[in-house]
XYZ file of C-alpha atoms in Angstrom:
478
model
C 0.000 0.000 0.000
C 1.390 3.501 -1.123
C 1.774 6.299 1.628
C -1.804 8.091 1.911
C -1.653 12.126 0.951
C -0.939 13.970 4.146
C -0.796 17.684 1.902
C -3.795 19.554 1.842
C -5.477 21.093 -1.731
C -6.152 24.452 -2.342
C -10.193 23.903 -1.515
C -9.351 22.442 1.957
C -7.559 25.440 2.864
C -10.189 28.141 1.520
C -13.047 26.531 3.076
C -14.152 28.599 5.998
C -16.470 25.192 7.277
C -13.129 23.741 7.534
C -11.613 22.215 11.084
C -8.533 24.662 11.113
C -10.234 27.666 10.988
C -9.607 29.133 14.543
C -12.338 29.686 17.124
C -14.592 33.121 17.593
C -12.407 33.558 21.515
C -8.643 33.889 19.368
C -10.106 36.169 16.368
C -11.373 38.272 18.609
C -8.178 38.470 20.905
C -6.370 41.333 19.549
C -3.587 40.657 17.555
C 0.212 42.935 16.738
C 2.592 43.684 14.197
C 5.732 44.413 15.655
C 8.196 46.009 13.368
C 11.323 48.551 12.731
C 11.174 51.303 9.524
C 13.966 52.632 8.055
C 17.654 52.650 8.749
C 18.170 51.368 12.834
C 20.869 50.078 14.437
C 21.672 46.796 15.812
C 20.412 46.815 18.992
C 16.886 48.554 17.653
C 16.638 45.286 15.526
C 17.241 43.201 19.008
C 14.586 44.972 20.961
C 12.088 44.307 18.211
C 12.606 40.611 18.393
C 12.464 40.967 22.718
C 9.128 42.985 22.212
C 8.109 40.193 19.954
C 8.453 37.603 22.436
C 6.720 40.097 25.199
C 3.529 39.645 22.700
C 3.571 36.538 21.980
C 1.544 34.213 21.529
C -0.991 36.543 19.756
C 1.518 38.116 17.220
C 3.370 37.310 14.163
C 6.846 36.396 15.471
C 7.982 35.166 11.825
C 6.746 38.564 9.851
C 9.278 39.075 7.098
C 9.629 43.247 6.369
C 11.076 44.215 3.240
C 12.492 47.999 1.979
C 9.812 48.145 -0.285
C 7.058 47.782 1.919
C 4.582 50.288 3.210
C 2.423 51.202 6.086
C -0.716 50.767 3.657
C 0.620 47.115 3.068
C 0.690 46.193 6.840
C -3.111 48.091 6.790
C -4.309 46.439 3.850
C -3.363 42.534 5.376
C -4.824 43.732 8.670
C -8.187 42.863 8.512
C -7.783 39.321 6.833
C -5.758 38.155 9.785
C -7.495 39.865 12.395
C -5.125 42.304 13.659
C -6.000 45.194 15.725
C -2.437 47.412 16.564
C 1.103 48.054 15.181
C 4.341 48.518 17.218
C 7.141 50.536 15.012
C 10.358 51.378 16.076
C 12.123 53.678 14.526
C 15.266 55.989 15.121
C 17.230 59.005 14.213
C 20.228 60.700 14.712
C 18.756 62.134 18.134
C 16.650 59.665 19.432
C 15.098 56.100 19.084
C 10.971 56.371 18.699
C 8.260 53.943 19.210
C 4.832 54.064 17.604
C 1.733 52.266 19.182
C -1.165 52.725 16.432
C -4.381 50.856 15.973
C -5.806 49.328 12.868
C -7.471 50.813 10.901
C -7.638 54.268 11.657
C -5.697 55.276 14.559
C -5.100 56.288 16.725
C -1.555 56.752 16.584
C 0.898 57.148 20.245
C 4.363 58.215 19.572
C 6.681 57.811 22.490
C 10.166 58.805 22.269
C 12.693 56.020 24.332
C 14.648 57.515 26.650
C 16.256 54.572 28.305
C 15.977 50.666 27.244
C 18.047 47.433 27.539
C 17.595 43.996 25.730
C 16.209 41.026 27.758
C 20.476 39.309 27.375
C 21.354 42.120 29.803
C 18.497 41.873 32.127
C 18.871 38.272 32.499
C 23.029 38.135 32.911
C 22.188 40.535 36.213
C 20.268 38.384 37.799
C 21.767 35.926 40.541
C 18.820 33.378 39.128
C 17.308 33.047 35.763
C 13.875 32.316 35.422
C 13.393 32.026 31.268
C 11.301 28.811 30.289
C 9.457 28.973 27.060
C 6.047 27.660 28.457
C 6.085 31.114 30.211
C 5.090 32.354 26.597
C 2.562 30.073 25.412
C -0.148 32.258 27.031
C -0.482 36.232 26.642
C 0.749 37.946 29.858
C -1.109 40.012 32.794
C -1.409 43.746 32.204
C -0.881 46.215 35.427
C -1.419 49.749 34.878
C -0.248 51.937 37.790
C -0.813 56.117 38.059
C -2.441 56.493 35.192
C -4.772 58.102 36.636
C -4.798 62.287 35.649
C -6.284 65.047 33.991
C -6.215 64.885 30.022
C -7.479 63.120 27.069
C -4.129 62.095 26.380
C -3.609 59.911 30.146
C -7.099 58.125 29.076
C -6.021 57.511 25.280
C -2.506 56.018 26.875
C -4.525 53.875 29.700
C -7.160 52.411 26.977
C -3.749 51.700 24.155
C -2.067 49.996 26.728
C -4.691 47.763 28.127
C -6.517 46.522 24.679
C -3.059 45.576 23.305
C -3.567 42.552 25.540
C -6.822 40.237 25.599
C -8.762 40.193 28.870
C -9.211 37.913 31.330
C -12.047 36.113 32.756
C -12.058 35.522 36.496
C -14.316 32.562 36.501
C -12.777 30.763 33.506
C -9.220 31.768 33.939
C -6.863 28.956 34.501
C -4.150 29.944 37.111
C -1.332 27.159 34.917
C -1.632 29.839 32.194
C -1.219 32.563 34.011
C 2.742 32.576 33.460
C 3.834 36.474 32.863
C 3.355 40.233 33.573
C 3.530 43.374 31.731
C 3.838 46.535 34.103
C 3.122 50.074 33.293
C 3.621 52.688 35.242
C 3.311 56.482 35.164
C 5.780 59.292 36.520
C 4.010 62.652 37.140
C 7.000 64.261 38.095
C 8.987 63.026 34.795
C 5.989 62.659 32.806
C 7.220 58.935 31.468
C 6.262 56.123 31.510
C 8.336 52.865 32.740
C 7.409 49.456 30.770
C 8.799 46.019 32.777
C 7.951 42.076 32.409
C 8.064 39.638 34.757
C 8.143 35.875 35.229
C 5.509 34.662 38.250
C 5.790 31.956 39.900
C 4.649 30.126 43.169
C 6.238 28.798 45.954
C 4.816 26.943 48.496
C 5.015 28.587 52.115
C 5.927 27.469 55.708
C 8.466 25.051 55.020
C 12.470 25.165 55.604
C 14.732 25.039 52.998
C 15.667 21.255 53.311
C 11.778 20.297 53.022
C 11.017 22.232 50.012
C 13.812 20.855 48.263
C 12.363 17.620 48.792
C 8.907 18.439 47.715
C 10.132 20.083 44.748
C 11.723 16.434 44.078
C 15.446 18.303 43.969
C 18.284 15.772 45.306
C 20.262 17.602 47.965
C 23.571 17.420 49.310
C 23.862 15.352 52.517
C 27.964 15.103 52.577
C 28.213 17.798 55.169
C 25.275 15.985 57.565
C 25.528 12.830 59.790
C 22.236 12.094 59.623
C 18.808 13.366 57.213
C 17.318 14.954 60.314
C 20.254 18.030 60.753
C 19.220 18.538 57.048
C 15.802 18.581 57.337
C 15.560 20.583 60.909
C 17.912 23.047 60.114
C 16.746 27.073 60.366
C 18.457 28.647 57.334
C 16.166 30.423 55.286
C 16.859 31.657 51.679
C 16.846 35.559 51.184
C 13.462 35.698 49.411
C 11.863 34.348 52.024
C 13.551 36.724 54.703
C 12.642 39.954 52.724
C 8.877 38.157 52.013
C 6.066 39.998 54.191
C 2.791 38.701 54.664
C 1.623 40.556 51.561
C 2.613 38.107 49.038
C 0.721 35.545 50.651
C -2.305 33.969 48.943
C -4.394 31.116 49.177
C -4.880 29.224 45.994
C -8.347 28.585 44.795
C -7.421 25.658 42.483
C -4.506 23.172 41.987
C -1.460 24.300 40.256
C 1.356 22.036 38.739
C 4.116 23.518 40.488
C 4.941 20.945 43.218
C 4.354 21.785 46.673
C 1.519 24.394 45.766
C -1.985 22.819 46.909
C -5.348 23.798 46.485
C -6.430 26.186 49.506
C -3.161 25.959 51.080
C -0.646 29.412 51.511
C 1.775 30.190 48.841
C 3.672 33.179 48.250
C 4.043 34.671 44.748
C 7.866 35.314 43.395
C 8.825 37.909 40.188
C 11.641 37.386 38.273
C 12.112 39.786 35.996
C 12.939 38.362 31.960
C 13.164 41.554 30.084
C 13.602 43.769 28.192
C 13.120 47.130 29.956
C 11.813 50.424 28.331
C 11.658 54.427 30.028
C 9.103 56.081 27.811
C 7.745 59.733 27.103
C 4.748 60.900 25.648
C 5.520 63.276 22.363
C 2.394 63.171 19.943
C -1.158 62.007 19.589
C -2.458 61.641 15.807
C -6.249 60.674 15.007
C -5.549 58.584 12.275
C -3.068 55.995 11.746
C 0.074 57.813 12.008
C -1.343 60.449 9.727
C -4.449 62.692 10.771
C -5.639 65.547 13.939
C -2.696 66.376 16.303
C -4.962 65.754 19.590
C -1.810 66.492 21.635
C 1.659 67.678 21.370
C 4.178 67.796 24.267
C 6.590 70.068 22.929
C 4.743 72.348 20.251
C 1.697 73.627 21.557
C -0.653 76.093 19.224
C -3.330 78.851 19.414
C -6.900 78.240 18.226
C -6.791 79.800 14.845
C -3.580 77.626 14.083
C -5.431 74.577 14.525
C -8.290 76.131 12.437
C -6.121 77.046 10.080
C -4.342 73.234 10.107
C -7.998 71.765 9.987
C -8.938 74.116 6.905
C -6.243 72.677 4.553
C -6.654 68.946 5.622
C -10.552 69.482 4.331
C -8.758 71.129 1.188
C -6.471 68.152 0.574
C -9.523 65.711 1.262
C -11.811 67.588 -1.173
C -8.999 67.455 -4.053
C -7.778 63.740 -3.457
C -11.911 63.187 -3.841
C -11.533 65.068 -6.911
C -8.876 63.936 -8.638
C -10.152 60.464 -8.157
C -13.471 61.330 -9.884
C -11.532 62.581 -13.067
C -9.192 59.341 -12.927
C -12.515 57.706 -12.813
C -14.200 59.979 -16.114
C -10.588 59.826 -18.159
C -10.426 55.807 -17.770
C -14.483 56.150 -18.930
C -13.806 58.300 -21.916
C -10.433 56.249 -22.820
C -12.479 53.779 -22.970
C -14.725 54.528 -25.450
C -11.916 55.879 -27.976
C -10.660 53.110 -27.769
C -13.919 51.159 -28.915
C -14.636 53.741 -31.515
C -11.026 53.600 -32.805
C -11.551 49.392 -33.115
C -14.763 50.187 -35.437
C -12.951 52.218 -37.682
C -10.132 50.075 -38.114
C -12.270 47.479 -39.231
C -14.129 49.881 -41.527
C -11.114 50.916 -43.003
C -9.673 47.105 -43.236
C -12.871 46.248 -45.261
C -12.889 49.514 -47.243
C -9.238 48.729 -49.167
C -10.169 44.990 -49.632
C -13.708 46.262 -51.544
C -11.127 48.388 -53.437
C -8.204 45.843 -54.162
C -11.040 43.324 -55.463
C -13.047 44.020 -58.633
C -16.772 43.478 -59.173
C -16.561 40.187 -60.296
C -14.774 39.040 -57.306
C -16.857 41.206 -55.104
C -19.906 39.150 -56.308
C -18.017 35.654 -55.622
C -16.606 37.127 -52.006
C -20.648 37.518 -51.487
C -21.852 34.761 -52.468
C -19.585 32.628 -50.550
C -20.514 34.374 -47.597
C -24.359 34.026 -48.025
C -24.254 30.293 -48.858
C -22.931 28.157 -45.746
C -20.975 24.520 -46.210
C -23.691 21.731 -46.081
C -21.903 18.711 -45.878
C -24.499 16.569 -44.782
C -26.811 17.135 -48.142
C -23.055 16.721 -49.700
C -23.458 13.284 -48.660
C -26.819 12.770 -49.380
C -26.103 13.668 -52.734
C -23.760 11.077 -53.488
C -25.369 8.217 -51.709
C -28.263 8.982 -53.859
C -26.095 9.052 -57.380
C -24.911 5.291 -56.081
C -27.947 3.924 -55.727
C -29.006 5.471 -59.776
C -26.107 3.784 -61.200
C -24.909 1.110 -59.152
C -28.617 -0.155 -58.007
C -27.485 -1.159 -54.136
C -27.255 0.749 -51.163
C -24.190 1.662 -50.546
C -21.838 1.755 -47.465
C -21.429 3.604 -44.438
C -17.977 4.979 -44.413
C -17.834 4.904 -48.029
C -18.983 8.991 -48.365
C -18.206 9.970 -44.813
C -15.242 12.562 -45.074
C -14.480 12.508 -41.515
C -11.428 10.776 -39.876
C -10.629 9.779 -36.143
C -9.448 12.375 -34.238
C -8.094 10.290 -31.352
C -4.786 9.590 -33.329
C -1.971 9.693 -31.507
C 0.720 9.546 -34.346
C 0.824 12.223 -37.311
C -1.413 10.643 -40.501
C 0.242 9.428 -43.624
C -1.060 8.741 -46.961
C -0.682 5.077 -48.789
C 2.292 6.806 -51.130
C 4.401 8.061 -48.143
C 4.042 4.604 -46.353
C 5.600 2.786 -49.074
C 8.353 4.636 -49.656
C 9.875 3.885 -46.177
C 12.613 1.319 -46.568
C 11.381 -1.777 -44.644
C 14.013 -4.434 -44.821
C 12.524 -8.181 -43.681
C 14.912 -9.187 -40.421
C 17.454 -11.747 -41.497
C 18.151 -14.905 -40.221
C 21.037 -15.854 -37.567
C 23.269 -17.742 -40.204
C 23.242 -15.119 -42.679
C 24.616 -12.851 -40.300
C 27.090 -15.283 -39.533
C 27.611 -15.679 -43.341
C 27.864 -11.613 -43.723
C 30.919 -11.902 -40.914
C 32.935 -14.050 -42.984
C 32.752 -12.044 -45.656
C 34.196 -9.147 -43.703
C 36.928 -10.889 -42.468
C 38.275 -12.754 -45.530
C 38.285 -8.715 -46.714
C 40.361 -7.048 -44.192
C 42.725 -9.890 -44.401
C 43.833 -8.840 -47.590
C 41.134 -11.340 -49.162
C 43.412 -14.195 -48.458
C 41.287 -17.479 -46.642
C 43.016 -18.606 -43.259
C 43.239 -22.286 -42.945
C 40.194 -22.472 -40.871
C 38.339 -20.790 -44.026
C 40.016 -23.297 -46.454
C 38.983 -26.054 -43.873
C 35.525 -24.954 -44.266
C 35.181 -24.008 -47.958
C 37.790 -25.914 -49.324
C 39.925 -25.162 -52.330
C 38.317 -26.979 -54.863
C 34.497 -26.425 -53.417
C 32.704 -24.111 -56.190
C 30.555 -22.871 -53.244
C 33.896 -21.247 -52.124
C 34.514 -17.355 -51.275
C 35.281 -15.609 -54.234
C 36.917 -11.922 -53.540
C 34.916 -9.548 -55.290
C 37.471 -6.780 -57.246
C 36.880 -3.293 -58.577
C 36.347 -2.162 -61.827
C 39.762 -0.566 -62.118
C 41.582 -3.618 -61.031
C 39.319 -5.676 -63.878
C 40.776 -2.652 -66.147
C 43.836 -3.298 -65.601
C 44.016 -6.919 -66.042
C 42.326 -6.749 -69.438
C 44.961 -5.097 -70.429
């Protein structure tokens, strides 16, 4: 039995009844693009791949971006694969800038980054590293802290930062999943905004060192002990646990996988930070899609009849693109139709000069051939009828059919051309044999070897003659 087709056809794929199509709870989770425009450095390129990862799993971690493309390509794709914001980094020779915009139309937060560092140099700080990829199989918490303030701007940066992330329900969430953080928080003094993410994990409480070693099923070192009960009574405790307070206590409502950790017992949450780290301020506010209204500008600021002014020539613009695209629209409509008229008089023209090139007589002959149609059926008729007058029986039924087989595979060839091929009959094994002999009494100077004069003999009149040419005959005559 041959291996069965595991590839999938073109129909399986477009069929929207079909099994892969993903369920209503992940199309509606919103979705990223996380990219860099233009020329960036190194380390830009680095932090896009760490901010990836931060999004994950609900963004597309193997986008390819080329030179050539452009924000209306990233807007145009949006919508068939259910993506809701864009994060673009950029830089200049001042500053590095990041973009959070929503699809389709805005709006648009520009931040400018004043400090960051890539997750490589978070983690090499820390005494412990906490990176595991399971951690980003589920979409991360979202904290928000002082964000609370005066301005359309705070609200706008609140709502960006907390629909970039799909929400969580109490009653169905499953505490397993619930692997990472994202933390915002807001400086009024500075006016920036500090992004972090975090690692959680849970540790069971109330138990020395030595037990929770053996919970967690980690071998420990007994070389230094006499006996298991120094290691197991001993009153060390690790330097999380002496800095812990009572506030990172909780009691957990349903079983986690974590050993040690048991339903409605204490456990104290742990953060371990995985990177990468970001010190943000707030520089523009655009309506649209990074295009559109300035709502709010942190370092230009204008009067009233600026902004009216601004306003009046984006109508302006608006009302020309609309108009230009109606005479696009009324060119391609009247090209059109030249185009149609100048096909009629072609052919006018064509049939004019063959009326004059042909004279009267063939005029008449051109005409009538066009007003009488082949009938090849009465054709037919005809002749069957002009056998039976002569011949007096009916006659056959391919005998007037013109029509051949058009199945035929090789090219057809009449009677003439078939029996002018050269078709020589296949000859027999001992004239072959015979035909050898010949050729080698000839390249021995036509002189028999004694095997040859054993088999022909001298005086046999069957014997090999050599045959000579006519100048040799010549020459003898002579």
């Amino acid at each position: 039995m041959g291996k069965r087709r595991s590839k999938k056809g073109k129909t399986v794929k477009n069929n929207p009844n079909s099994a892969d199509t993903e369920p209503e709870e992940l199309t509606r989770a919103p979705h990223s693009f996380v990219i860099h425009r233009g020329s960036v450095g190194r380390t830009i390129v680095d932090f896009t791949k760490d901010f990836k990862k931060v999004m994950e799993p609900f963004t597309a971690s193997s986008l390819r971006v080329r030179k050539k493309n452009v924000l209306k390509d990233f807007a145009a794709v949006a919508g068939l694969l259910h993506v809701s914001h864009l994060v673009m980094f950029t830089s200049t020779e001042t500053a590095s800038y990041v973009r959070f915009g929503r699809f389709p139309r805005g709006p648009t937060l520009t931040f400018r980054m004043l400090k960051y560092s890539l997750s490589r140099d978070v983690l090499s700080q820390l005494r412990k590293q906490y990176a595991f990829d399971k951690a980003f199989r589920n979409f991360p918490l979202v904290v928000l802290n002082n964000f609370s303030g005066e301005g359309a701007h705070m609200k706008l940066m609140a709502t960006m930062f907390q629909n970039m992330f799909p929400t969580i329900n109490l009653t169905k969430v499953n505490l397993d999943s619930v692997r990472r953080c994202v933390l915002f928080n807001y400086n009024h003094e500075d006016k920036t905004v500090e992004f972090r993410h975090y690692g959680i994990r849970v540790t069971p409480v109330g138990l020395s060192r030595g037990v929770k070693k053996l919970v967690q099923s980690k071998v420990p070192n007994l070389s230094r002990y006499e006996d298991v009960s120094e290691f197991l009574l001993r009153g060390d405790v690790s330097e999380s646990e002496a800095e812990d307070d009572g506030e990172s206590h909780v009691t957990l409502p349903q079983k986690i996988s974590s050993r040690g950790n048991i339903q409605d017992g204490q456990s104290a949450i742990r953060l371990s930070e995985l990177g990468p780290r970001m010190t943000l301020q707030l520089i523009k506010v655009e309506g649209g899609l990074c295009e559109g209204e300035v709502i709010y500008h942190d370092l230009i600021k204008k009067t009233d009849k600026e902004i009216a002014l601004i306003n009046k020539r984006r109508e302006q613009k608006k009302k020309l693109k609309e108009d230009r695209k109606k005479m696009q629209e009324k060119n391609k409509q009247e090209k059109e139709k030249k185009k149609e008229l100048l096909k009629q008089k072609s052919l006018e023209g064509i049939e004019r000069k063959k009326r004059e090139l042909l004279s009267k007589d063939d005029m008449e002959v051109v005409k009538l051939v066009e007003n009488t149609k082949p009938a090849d059926d009465d054709d037919d008729d005809n002749d069957s009828e002009w056998y039976r007058r002569e011949v007096g029986e009916e006659p056959d039924k391919d005998l007037f059919s013109n029509q051949r087989s058009t199945g035929m595979k090789r090219k057809y060839l009449p009677k003439e051309a078939r029996d002018r091929r050269d078709k020589r009959p296949k000859t027999d094994f001992r004239q072959d044999n015979d035909r050898r002999t010949k050729n080698t009494f000839t390249r021995n100077n036509n002189k028999p070897t004694s095997q040859n004069q054993k088999r022909f003999g001298k005086n046999n009149p069957s014997a090999f003659k050599p045959s000579f040419g006519k100048k040799f005959q010549q020459k003898n005559t002579k």
